[in-house]
């Protein structure tokens, strides 16, 4: 009878010890520290500046890939070695890369124009 009871208690004791081991650190998370009071890790700026930063990074990445496409199409054109099909493909890719650079620059100009119009020092 004693062996059967011990066998039943061992898994329960293991479960309780694992639960205690996992749940004790949670009490440390409940501690209040005045040093990080009010600190959420979120930006403290106006939503305008956050959107402007996102648009700036998006346009920067877009422009970077457009310039990379332009370089790759230039290399394709130089290595075509008289192959008409390869030259047409490289010219088409170069056309769309230049179009991408122009669209990216237009987006940047629009961003700066809107920025100037919304700020106090508007020149428009």
C-alpha positions in Angstrom: 0.0 0.0 0.0 2.8 2.4 0.8 4.6 1.7 -2.5 1.4 2.5 -4.4 0.9 5.8 -2.6 4.5 6.8 -3.2 4.2 6.0 -6.8 1.1 8.2 -7.1 2.8 11.1 -5.2 6.0 11.2 -7.2 4.4 12.5 -10.5 2.4 15.0 -8.5 5.4 16.2 -6.6 7.3 16.6 -9.9 4.4 18.6 -11.3 4.2 20.9 -8.3 8.0 21.5 -8.3 8.0 22.3 -12.1 5.0 24.6 -11.6 6.8 26.4 -8.8 10.0 26.6 -10.8 8.1 28.2 -13.7 5.8 30.5 -11.7 8.1 32.0 -9.1 9.9 34.4 -11.7 6.5 35.9 -12.5 6.4 37.6 -9.1 9.6 39.5 -10.2 7.7 40.9 -13.2 5.1 42.4 -10.8 7.7 44.6 -9.1 7.3 48.3 -9.7 10.3 50.4 -10.6 10.0 54.2 -10.6 12.9 54.4 -13.1 10.9 53.0 -16.0 7.5 54.4 -14.9 5.7 55.7 -18.0 8.2 54.2 -20.3 6.3 52.1 -22.9 9.1 51.9 -25.5 6.8 53.7 -28.0 8.0 56.8 -29.8 7.1 60.0 -28.1 6.8 62.0 -31.3 3.8 63.2 -33.2 2.1 60.8 -35.7 3.2 63.1 -38.5 6.9 62.5 -37.8 6.3 58.7 -37.6 4.6 58.6 -40.9 7.2 60.9 -42.4 9.9 58.5 -41.2 8.1 55.5 -42.6 7.6 57.2 -46.0 11.3 58.3 -46.0 12.6 54.8 -45.4 10.2 53.3 -48.0 11.3 55.8 -50.6 15.0 55.1 -49.7 14.6 51.4 -50.1 12.6 51.9 -53.4 15.3 54.2 -54.8 18.1 51.8 -53.7 16.5 48.9 -55.6 15.8 51.1 -58.6 19.5 52.0 -58.8 20.5 48.4 -58.4 18.2 47.5 -61.2 19.7 50.2 -63.3 23.3 48.9 -62.7 22.2 45.3 -63.4 20.6 46.3 -66.7 23.7 48.2 -67.7 25.8 45.1 -67.0 23.3 43.0 -69.0 23.6 45.5 -72.0 27.4 45.5 -71.9 27.6 41.7 -71.8 25.0 41.2 -74.5 27.8 40.9 -77.1 25.7 41.6 -80.1 22.7 39.4 -79.1 19.7 41.4 -80.2 17.3 39.6 -77.8 19.5 40.3 -74.8 20.0 43.9 -75.8 16.2 44.4 -76.1 15.7 42.8 -72.7 18.5 45.0 -71.2 17.0 48.2 -72.7 13.6 47.4 -71.4 14.9 46.7 -68.0 16.9 50.0 -68.1 13.8 51.9 -69.1 11.8 50.6 -66.2 14.8 51.2 -63.8 15.0 54.8 -64.9 11.2 55.1 -64.5 11.6 53.7 -61.0 14.3 56.2 -60.1 12.1 59.1 -61.4 9.0 57.9 -59.5 11.1 57.6 -56.3 12.5 61.1 -56.8 9.0 62.4 -57.4 7.8 60.8 -54.2 10.7 62.5 -52.4 9.8 65.9 -53.9 6.2 65.5 -53.0 7.2 64.5 -49.4 9.3 67.6 -49.0 6.6 69.9 -50.6 4.0 68.6 -48.2 6.4 68.9 -45.3 7.1 72.5 -46.2 3.4 73.3 -46.6 2.5 71.8 -43.2 5.2 73.6 -41.3 5.3 77.2 -40.2 8.2 78.1 -42.6 6.2 77.4 -45.7 7.5 78.9 -48.9 4.5 78.0 -51.1 
